[in-house]
Amino acid sequence: MTRNVALFATCLGDQLWPEVVEATVAVLERAGCRVTFDPAQTCCAQPAFNSGYHDEAKAVARRFVEIFERADASVAPSGSCTAMVHRYPELFRDEPEWRARAEAVAHKAHELSAFLVRELGVVDLGARLSARVAWHDACHALRELGVRDEPRRLLRAVAGLELVELRTGEACCGFGGTFAVKFPELSTAMLDHKLSGLDDRVDVLSAVDSSCLMQMRGRLQRQGSRVRAMHLAEILASR
């Protein structure tokens, strides 16, 4: 049965990494979904929420709810944005009407790999990539959404791909949104620890979050590394 899916592009996908958004659409369609995109969508409200501006976050979250509550399901190529949507009921805990609407939307909000494996039962998407790929467990996806095995199952089904487990696989990359701006020295130290797990076997570093990949890609480029940063969606869309 064809699933109707509303795509949440995310701010980083829209502004900085549109290739990830395009790849997400390609992957969902390959998995048999009918994908729609509402150009009126904006942010998930995570930056404001994490900075303590909860009233401002509510305004953005209401917009998200209004746009996505009509969808059968929403899918984002981001664990952190999906985790934020799952926090909406907490954000509206003192507003019963909005809390009910937020709970309904949160229940239908999915990170890409979890949606493919848990909801669709899809693992092999016919992708092909000849590369040794190291996997980064993004904090929100792993710790808030419980996403760990799903991306690994998807990667192991990619023809020509060898999955390399990082010694620092579950370590934070140090991004944390505004954390990297407010505490750059600490953020960089965490990032260097993360990347210390890479070795000569690795061709590609991958994750479910563009924010983590942006952080790690920037450091790798500054270090002159040959390792490429690729979102999971880009790998799954490859032929």
PDB file of C-alpha atoms in Angstrom:
ATOM      1  CA  MET A   1       0.000   0.000   0.000  1.00  0.00           C
ATOM      2  CA  THR A   2       1.317   3.436  -0.941  1.00  0.00           C
ATOM      3  CA  ARG A   3       2.087   5.657   2.059  1.00  0.00           C
ATOM      4  CA  ASN A   4       1.412   9.380   1.826  1.00  0.00           C
ATOM      5  CA  VAL A   5       4.335  11.194   3.416  1.00  0.00           C
ATOM      6  CA  ALA A   6       4.786  14.897   4.113  1.00  0.00           C
ATOM      7  CA  LEU A   7       8.439  15.876   3.865  1.00  0.00           C
ATOM      8  CA  PHE A   8       9.923  18.133   6.529  1.00  0.00           C
ATOM      9  CA  ALA A   9      13.021  19.549   4.851  1.00  0.00           C
ATOM     10  CA  THR A  10      14.543  21.153   8.015  1.00  0.00           C
ATOM     11  CA  CYS A  11      16.350  24.483   8.093  1.00  0.00           C
ATOM     12  CA  LEU A  12      19.789  23.059   7.340  1.00  0.00           C
ATOM     13  CA  GLY A  13      18.418  20.995   4.486  1.00  0.00           C
ATOM     14  CA  ASP A  14      16.674  24.004   3.006  1.00  0.00           C
ATOM     15  CA  GLN A  15      19.500  26.499   3.421  1.00  0.00           C
ATOM     16  CA  LEU A  16      22.760  24.542   3.417  1.00  0.00           C
ATOM     17  CA  TRP A  17      22.361  20.952   2.237  1.00  0.00           C
ATOM     18  CA  PRO A  18      19.535  20.704  -0.327  1.00  0.00           C
ATOM     19  CA  GLU A  19      21.123  17.563  -1.772  1.00  0.00           C
ATOM     20  CA  VAL A  20      20.046  15.740   1.382  1.00  0.00           C
ATOM     21  CA  VAL A  21      16.446  16.844   0.900  1.00  0.00           C
ATOM     22  CA  GLU A  22      16.466  15.732  -2.736  1.00  0.00           C
ATOM     23  CA  ALA A  23      17.998  12.398  -1.764  1.00  0.00           C
ATOM     24  CA  THR A  24      15.360  11.917   0.953  1.00  0.00           C
ATOM     25  CA  VAL A  25      12.580  12.363  -1.581  1.00  0.00           C
ATOM     26  CA  ALA A  26      14.257   9.921  -3.967  1.00  0.00           C
ATOM     27  CA  VAL A  27      14.637   7.316  -1.214  1.00  0.00           C
ATOM     28  CA  LEU A  28      11.052   7.640   0.000  1.00  0.00           C
ATOM     29  CA  GLU A  29       9.695   7.371  -3.528  1.00  0.00           C
ATOM     30  CA  ARG A  30      11.889   4.345  -4.172  1.00  0.00           C
ATOM     31  CA  ALA A  31      10.384   2.812  -1.034  1.00  0.00           C
ATOM     32  CA  GLY A  32       6.914   3.261  -2.527  1.00  0.00           C
ATOM     33  CA  CYS A  33       5.798   6.489  -0.847  1.00  0.00           C
ATOM     34  CA  ARG A  34       3.926   9.416  -2.318  1.00  0.00           C
ATOM     35  CA  VAL A  35       5.826  12.473  -1.067  1.00  0.00           C
ATOM     36  CA  THR A  36       4.337  15.946  -0.649  1.00  0.00           C
ATOM     37  CA  PHE A  37       6.077  19.158   0.341  1.00  0.00           C
ATOM     38  CA  ASP A  38       4.429  22.254   1.756  1.00  0.00           C
ATOM     39  CA  PRO A  39       6.625  25.299   0.989  1.00  0.00           C
ATOM     40  CA  ALA A  40       4.991  27.182   3.864  1.00  0.00           C
ATOM     41  CA  GLN A  41       6.903  25.067   6.405  1.00  0.00           C
ATOM     42  CA  THR A  42       9.586  26.750   8.490  1.00  0.00           C
ATOM     43  CA  CYS A  43      11.573  25.599  11.545  1.00  0.00           C
ATOM     44  CA  CYS A  44      10.841  22.896  14.131  1.00  0.00           C
ATOM     45  CA  ALA A  45      11.511  25.469  16.921  1.00  0.00           C
ATOM     46  CA  GLN A  46      14.516  23.668  18.361  1.00  0.00           C
ATOM     47  CA  PRO A  47      16.962  26.642  18.364  1.00  0.00           C
ATOM     48  CA  ALA A  48      14.549  28.830  20.329  1.00  0.00           C
ATOM     49  CA  PHE A  49      13.525  25.986  22.650  1.00  0.00           C
ATOM     50  CA  ASN A  50      17.098  24.987  23.474  1.00  0.00           C
ATOM     51  CA  SER A  51      18.005  28.618  24.139  1.00  0.00           C
ATOM     52  CA  GLY A  52      15.187  28.984  26.665  1.00  0.00           C
ATOM     53  CA  TYR A  53      12.853  31.096  24.507  1.00  0.00           C
ATOM     54  CA  HIS A  54       9.822  28.874  24.988  1.00  0.00           C
ATOM     55  CA  ASP A  55       7.195  31.445  24.036  1.00  0.00           C
ATOM     56  CA  GLU A  56       8.955  32.042  20.733  1.00  0.00           C
ATOM     57  CA  ALA A  57       9.346  28.290  20.291  1.00  0.00           C
ATOM     58  CA  LYS A  58       5.596  27.842  20.779  1.00  0.00           C
ATOM     59  CA  ALA A  59       4.844  30.248  17.952  1.00  0.00           C
ATOM     60  CA  VAL A  60       7.025  28.259  15.572  1.00  0.00           C
ATOM     61  CA  ALA A  61       5.730  24.918  16.855  1.00  0.00           C
ATOM     62  CA  ARG A  62       2.129  26.007  16.296  1.00  0.00           C
ATOM     63  CA  ARG A  63       2.995  26.732  12.680  1.00  0.00           C
ATOM     64  CA  PHE A  64       4.505  23.271  12.332  1.00  0.00           C
ATOM     65  CA  VAL A  65       1.436  21.627  13.861  1.00  0.00           C
ATOM     66  CA  GLU A  66      -0.929  23.549  11.583  1.00  0.00           C
ATOM     67  CA  ILE A  67       0.996  22.468   8.495  1.00  0.00           C
ATOM     68  CA  PHE A  68       1.644  18.815   9.340  1.00  0.00           C
ATOM     69  CA  GLU A  69      -1.418  17.738  11.321  1.00  0.00           C
ATOM     70  CA  ARG A  70      -3.277  16.869   8.101  1.00  0.00           C
ATOM     71  CA  ALA A  71      -0.529  14.506   6.941  1.00  0.00           C
ATOM     72  CA  ASP A  72      -0.669  10.734   7.381  1.00  0.00           C
ATOM     73  CA  ALA A  73       2.986  10.876   8.408  1.00  0.00           C
ATOM     74  CA  SER A  74       5.842  13.371   8.333  1.00  0.00           C
ATOM     75  CA  VAL A  75       9.436  12.351   7.684  1.00  0.00           C
ATOM     76  CA  ALA A  76      12.616  14.355   8.224  1.00  0.00           C
ATOM     77  CA  PRO A  77      16.246  13.539   7.370  1.00  0.00           C
ATOM     78  CA  SER A  78      17.104  14.586  10.908  1.00  0.00           C
ATOM     79  CA  GLY A  79      16.988  12.942  14.307  1.00  0.00           C
ATOM     80  CA  SER A  80      17.308  16.224  16.193  1.00  0.00           C
ATOM     81  CA  CYS A  81      14.397  17.928  14.424  1.00  0.00           C
ATOM     82  CA  THR A  82      12.218  14.847  14.837  1.00  0.00           C
ATOM     83  CA  ALA A  83      13.113  14.697  18.525  1.00  0.00           C
ATOM     84  CA  MET A  84      12.052  18.334  18.870  1.00  0.00           C
ATOM     85  CA  VAL A  85       8.649  17.577  17.375  1.00  0.00           C
ATOM     86  CA  HIS A  86       8.317  14.757  19.905  1.00  0.00           C
ATOM     87  CA  ARG A  87       8.821  17.387  22.629  1.00  0.00           C
ATOM     88  CA  TYR A  88       5.843  19.457  21.506  1.00  0.00           C
ATOM     89  CA  PRO A  89       3.445  17.906  24.046  1.00  0.00           C
ATOM     90  CA  GLU A  90       5.835  19.012  26.796  1.00  0.00           C
ATOM     91  CA  LEU A  91       6.057  22.486  25.280  1.00  0.00           C
ATOM     92  CA  PHE A  92       2.244  22.809  25.336  1.00  0.00           C
ATOM     93  CA  ARG A  93       1.698  20.983  28.630  1.00  0.00           C
ATOM     94  CA  ASP A  94      -0.343  23.917  30.040  1.00  0.00           C
ATOM     95  CA  GLU A  95      -2.494  24.333  26.907  1.00  0.00           C
ATOM     96  CA  PRO A  96      -4.805  21.293  26.619  1.00  0.00           C
ATOM     97  CA  GLU A  97      -6.075  21.983  23.096  1.00  0.00           C
ATOM     98  CA  TRP A  98      -2.645  22.576  21.622  1.00  0.00           C
ATOM     99  CA  ARG A  99      -1.181  19.704  23.604  1.00  0.00           C
ATOM    100  CA  ALA A 100      -3.667  17.289  22.047  1.00  0.00           C
ATOM    101  CA  ARG A 101      -2.894  18.571  18.568  1.00  0.00           C
ATOM    102  CA  ALA A 102       0.847  18.434  19.307  1.00  0.00           C
ATOM    103  CA  GLU A 103       0.602  14.846  20.536  1.00  0.00           C
ATOM    104  CA  ALA A 104      -1.132  13.803  17.329  1.00  0.00           C
ATOM    105  CA  VAL A 105       1.545  15.437  15.176  1.00  0.00           C
ATOM    106  CA  ALA A 106       4.411  14.065  17.288  1.00  0.00           C
ATOM    107  CA  HIS A 107       3.012  10.541  16.963  1.00  0.00           C
ATOM    108  CA  LYS A 108       3.216  10.821  13.171  1.00  0.00           C
ATOM    109  CA  ALA A 109       6.681  12.434  13.012  1.00  0.00           C
ATOM    110  CA  HIS A 110       9.513  10.109  11.972  1.00  0.00           C
ATOM    111  CA  GLU A 111      13.249  10.227  11.324  1.00  0.00           C
ATOM    112  CA  LEU A 112      14.044   8.807   7.868  1.00  0.00           C
ATOM    113  CA  SER A 113      15.841   5.555   8.779  1.00  0.00           C
ATOM    114  CA  ALA A 114      13.350   4.704  11.515  1.00  0.00           C
ATOM    115  CA  PHE A 115      10.451   5.296   9.131  1.00  0.00           C
ATOM    116  CA  LEU A 116      11.948   3.068   6.446  1.00  0.00           C
ATOM    117  CA  VAL A 117      12.747   0.168   8.761  1.00  0.00           C
ATOM    118  CA  ARG A 118      10.087   0.379  11.477  1.00  0.00           C
ATOM    119  CA  GLU A 119       7.103   1.678   9.527  1.00  0.00           C
ATOM    120  CA  LEU A 120       7.693   0.373   6.001  1.00  0.00           C
ATOM    121  CA  GLY A 121       9.763  -2.708   6.757  1.00  0.00           C
ATOM    122  CA  VAL A 122      12.215  -1.674   4.027  1.00  0.00           C
ATOM    123  CA  VAL A 123      15.938  -2.359   4.304  1.00  0.00           C
ATOM    124  CA  ASP A 124      17.268  -2.911   0.781  1.00  0.00           C
ATOM    125  CA  LEU A 125      16.656   0.087  -1.485  1.00  0.00           C
ATOM    126  CA  GLY A 126      18.852  -1.109  -4.322  1.00  0.00           C
ATOM    127  CA  ALA A 127      21.569   1.411  -3.501  1.00  0.00           C
ATOM    128  CA  ARG A 128      25.198   0.936  -4.548  1.00  0.00           C
ATOM    129  CA  LEU A 129      28.305   2.683  -3.205  1.00  0.00           C
ATOM    130  CA  SER A 130      31.840   1.296  -3.269  1.00  0.00           C
ATOM    131  CA  ALA A 131      33.220   2.782  -0.081  1.00  0.00           C
ATOM    132  CA  ARG A 132      34.169   2.083   3.507  1.00  0.00           C
ATOM    133  CA  VAL A 133      31.629   4.010   5.560  1.00  0.00           C
ATOM    134  CA  ALA A 134      31.975   4.959   9.228  1.00  0.00           C
ATOM    135  CA  TRP A 135      28.773   5.634  11.135  1.00  0.00           C
ATOM    136  CA  HIS A 136      28.205   8.460  13.622  1.00  0.00           C
ATOM    137  CA  ASP A 137      25.396   7.903  16.132  1.00  0.00           C
ATOM    138  CA  ALA A 138      23.852  11.373  16.366  1.00  0.00           C
ATOM    139  CA  CYS A 139      22.901  12.211  19.951  1.00  0.00           C
ATOM    140  CA  HIS A 140      19.208  13.034  19.514  1.00  0.00           C
ATOM    141  CA  ALA A 141      18.532  10.104  17.199  1.00  0.00           C
ATOM    142  CA  LEU A 142      20.308   7.633  19.470  1.00  0.00           C
ATOM    143  CA  ARG A 143      19.367   8.889  22.908  1.00  0.00           C
ATOM    144  CA  GLU A 144      15.915  10.372  22.351  1.00  0.00           C
ATOM    145  CA  LEU A 145      14.551   8.329  19.461  1.00  0.00           C
ATOM    146  CA  GLY A 146      16.378   5.044  20.054  1.00  0.00           C
ATOM    147  CA  VAL A 147      17.695   4.981  16.483  1.00  0.00           C
ATOM    148  CA  ARG A 148      20.749   2.744  16.344  1.00  0.00           C
ATOM    149  CA  ASP A 149      20.244  -0.485  14.401  1.00  0.00           C
ATOM    150  CA  GLU A 150      18.026   0.997  11.673  1.00  0.00           C
ATOM    151  CA  PRO A 151      20.692   2.956   9.760  1.00  0.00           C
ATOM    152  CA  ARG A 152      23.172   0.114  10.133  1.00  0.00           C
ATOM    153  CA  ARG A 153      20.713  -2.362   8.615  1.00  0.00           C
ATOM    154  CA  LEU A 154      20.125   0.022   5.717  1.00  0.00           C
ATOM    155  CA  LEU A 155      23.854   0.555   5.139  1.00  0.00           C
ATOM    156  CA  ARG A 156      24.665  -3.163   5.240  1.00  0.00           C
ATOM    157  CA  ALA A 157      22.189  -3.671   2.385  1.00  0.00           C
ATOM    158  CA  VAL A 158      24.024  -1.190   0.119  1.00  0.00           C
ATOM    159  CA  ALA A 159      25.966  -3.054  -2.555  1.00  0.00           C
ATOM    160  CA  GLY A 160      29.733  -2.486  -2.413  1.00  0.00           C
ATOM    161  CA  LEU A 161      29.588  -0.735   0.966  1.00  0.00           C
ATOM    162  CA  GLU A 162      31.638  -1.841   3.955  1.00  0.00           C
ATOM    163  CA  LEU A 163      30.375  -0.555   7.301  1.00  0.00           C
ATOM    164  CA  VAL A 164      33.163   0.451   9.676  1.00  0.00           C
ATOM    165  CA  GLU A 165      32.302   0.848  13.354  1.00  0.00           C
ATOM    166  CA  LEU A 166      33.999   3.849  14.941  1.00  0.00           C
ATOM    167  CA  ARG A 167      35.710   3.504  18.301  1.00  0.00           C
ATOM    168  CA  THR A 168      34.063   6.856  19.071  1.00  0.00           C
ATOM    169  CA  GLY A 169      30.798   5.978  17.322  1.00  0.00           C
ATOM    170  CA  GLU A 170      28.478   7.110  20.131  1.00  0.00           C
ATOM    171  CA  ALA A 171      30.545  10.133  21.168  1.00  0.00           C
ATOM    172  CA  CYS A 172      29.049  13.585  20.553  1.00  0.00           C
ATOM    173  CA  CYS A 173      30.449  15.606  17.647  1.00  0.00           C
ATOM    174  CA  GLY A 174      30.308  18.803  19.713  1.00  0.00           C
ATOM    175  CA  PHE A 175      27.838  20.707  17.553  1.00  0.00           C
ATOM    176  CA  GLY A 176      24.739  21.067  19.709  1.00  0.00           C
ATOM    177  CA  GLY A 177      23.374  24.031  17.745  1.00  0.00           C
ATOM    178  CA  THR A 178      24.164  27.200  19.675  1.00  0.00           C
ATOM    179  CA  PHE A 179      26.533  25.208  21.927  1.00  0.00           C
ATOM    180  CA  ALA A 180      29.185  25.282  19.197  1.00  0.00           C
ATOM    181  CA  VAL A 181      28.832  29.068  18.969  1.00  0.00           C
ATOM    182  CA  LYS A 182      28.802  29.767  22.705  1.00  0.00           C
ATOM    183  CA  PHE A 183      31.561  27.302  23.616  1.00  0.00           C
ATOM    184  CA  PRO A 184      33.753  26.930  20.500  1.00  0.00           C
ATOM    185  CA  GLU A 185      36.855  25.629  22.322  1.00  0.00           C
ATOM    186  CA  LEU A 186      34.900  22.900  24.106  1.00  0.00           C
ATOM    187  CA  SER A 187      32.981  22.089  20.946  1.00  0.00           C
ATOM    188  CA  THR A 188      36.208  21.699  18.969  1.00  0.00           C
ATOM    189  CA  ALA A 189      37.759  19.493  21.657  1.00  0.00           C
ATOM    190  CA  MET A 190      34.709  17.220  21.541  1.00  0.00           C
ATOM    191  CA  LEU A 191      34.867  17.191  17.755  1.00  0.00           C
ATOM    192  CA  ASP A 192      38.560  16.252  17.711  1.00  0.00           C
ATOM    193  CA  HIS A 193      37.833  13.401  20.119  1.00  0.00           C
ATOM    194  CA  LYS A 194      35.048  12.237  17.827  1.00  0.00           C
ATOM    195  CA  LEU A 195      37.226  12.290  14.727  1.00  0.00           C
ATOM    196  CA  SER A 196      40.085  10.528  16.510  1.00  0.00           C
ATOM    197  CA  GLY A 197      38.090   7.341  15.974  1.00  0.00           C
ATOM    198  CA  LEU A 198      38.620   7.526  12.223  1.00  0.00           C
ATOM    199  CA  ASP A 199      41.388   5.532  10.602  1.00  0.00           C
ATOM    200  CA  ASP A 200      42.837   4.923   7.132  1.00  0.00           C
ATOM    201  CA  ARG A 201      40.098   2.424   6.285  1.00  0.00           C
ATOM    202  CA  VAL A 202      37.391   5.091   6.157  1.00  0.00           C
ATOM    203  CA  ASP A 203      36.301   6.774   2.923  1.00  0.00           C
ATOM    204  CA  VAL A 204      32.997   8.260   4.088  1.00  0.00           C
ATOM    205  CA  LEU A 205      31.647   9.496   7.413  1.00  0.00           C
ATOM    206  CA  SER A 206      27.856   9.314   7.599  1.00  0.00           C
ATOM    207  CA  ALA A 207      25.010  10.194   9.972  1.00  0.00           C
ATOM    208  CA  VAL A 208      21.268  10.916  10.044  1.00  0.00           C
ATOM    209  CA  ASP A 209      21.756  14.600  10.903  1.00  0.00           C
ATOM    210  CA  SER A 210      23.115  17.284   8.579  1.00  0.00           C
ATOM    211  CA  SER A 211      24.029  19.388  11.616  1.00  0.00           C
ATOM    212  CA  CYS A 212      26.496  16.765  12.855  1.00  0.00           C
ATOM    213  CA  LEU A 213      27.829  16.243   9.353  1.00  0.00           C
ATOM    214  CA  MET A 214      28.297  19.980   8.805  1.00  0.00           C
ATOM    215  CA  GLN A 215      30.330  20.160  12.026  1.00  0.00           C
ATOM    216  CA  MET A 216      32.464  17.147  11.167  1.00  0.00           C
ATOM    217  CA  ARG A 217      32.871  18.011   7.494  1.00  0.00           C
ATOM    218  CA  GLY A 218      34.205  21.463   8.358  1.00  0.00           C
ATOM    219  CA  ARG A 219      36.882  20.032  10.636  1.00  0.00           C
ATOM    220  CA  LEU A 220      37.835  17.301   8.179  1.00  0.00           C
ATOM    221  CA  GLN A 221      38.278  19.872   5.419  1.00  0.00           C
ATOM    222  CA  ARG A 222      40.437  22.081   7.649  1.00  0.00           C
ATOM    223  CA  GLN A 223      42.587  19.064   8.455  1.00  0.00           C
ATOM    224  CA  GLY A 224      42.982  18.226   4.767  1.00  0.00           C
ATOM    225  CA  SER A 225      41.347  14.838   5.240  1.00  0.00           C
ATOM    226  CA  ARG A 226      40.220  12.795   2.249  1.00  0.00           C
ATOM    227  CA  VAL A 227      37.195  11.489   4.207  1.00  0.00           C
ATOM    228  CA  ARG A 228      33.887  12.685   2.760  1.00  0.00           C
ATOM    229  CA  ALA A 229      30.805  13.502   4.793  1.00  0.00           C
ATOM    230  CA  MET A 230      27.595  12.009   3.367  1.00  0.00           C
ATOM    231  CA  HIS A 231      24.121  11.938   4.854  1.00  0.00           C
ATOM    232  CA  LEU A 232      22.483   8.525   5.069  1.00  0.00           C
ATOM    233  CA  ALA A 233      19.883   9.659   2.532  1.00  0.00           C
ATOM    234  CA  GLU A 234      22.596  10.461  -0.021  1.00  0.00           C
ATOM    235  CA  ILE A 235      24.058   6.979   0.350  1.00  0.00           C
ATOM    236  CA  LEU A 236      20.682   5.275   0.081  1.00  0.00           C
ATOM    237  CA  ALA A 237      19.877   7.282  -3.049  1.00  0.00           C
ATOM    238  CA  SER A 238      23.144   6.346  -4.766  1.00  0.00           C
ATOM    239  CA  ARG A 239      23.220   3.965  -7.714  1.00  0.00           C
TER     240      ARG A 239
END
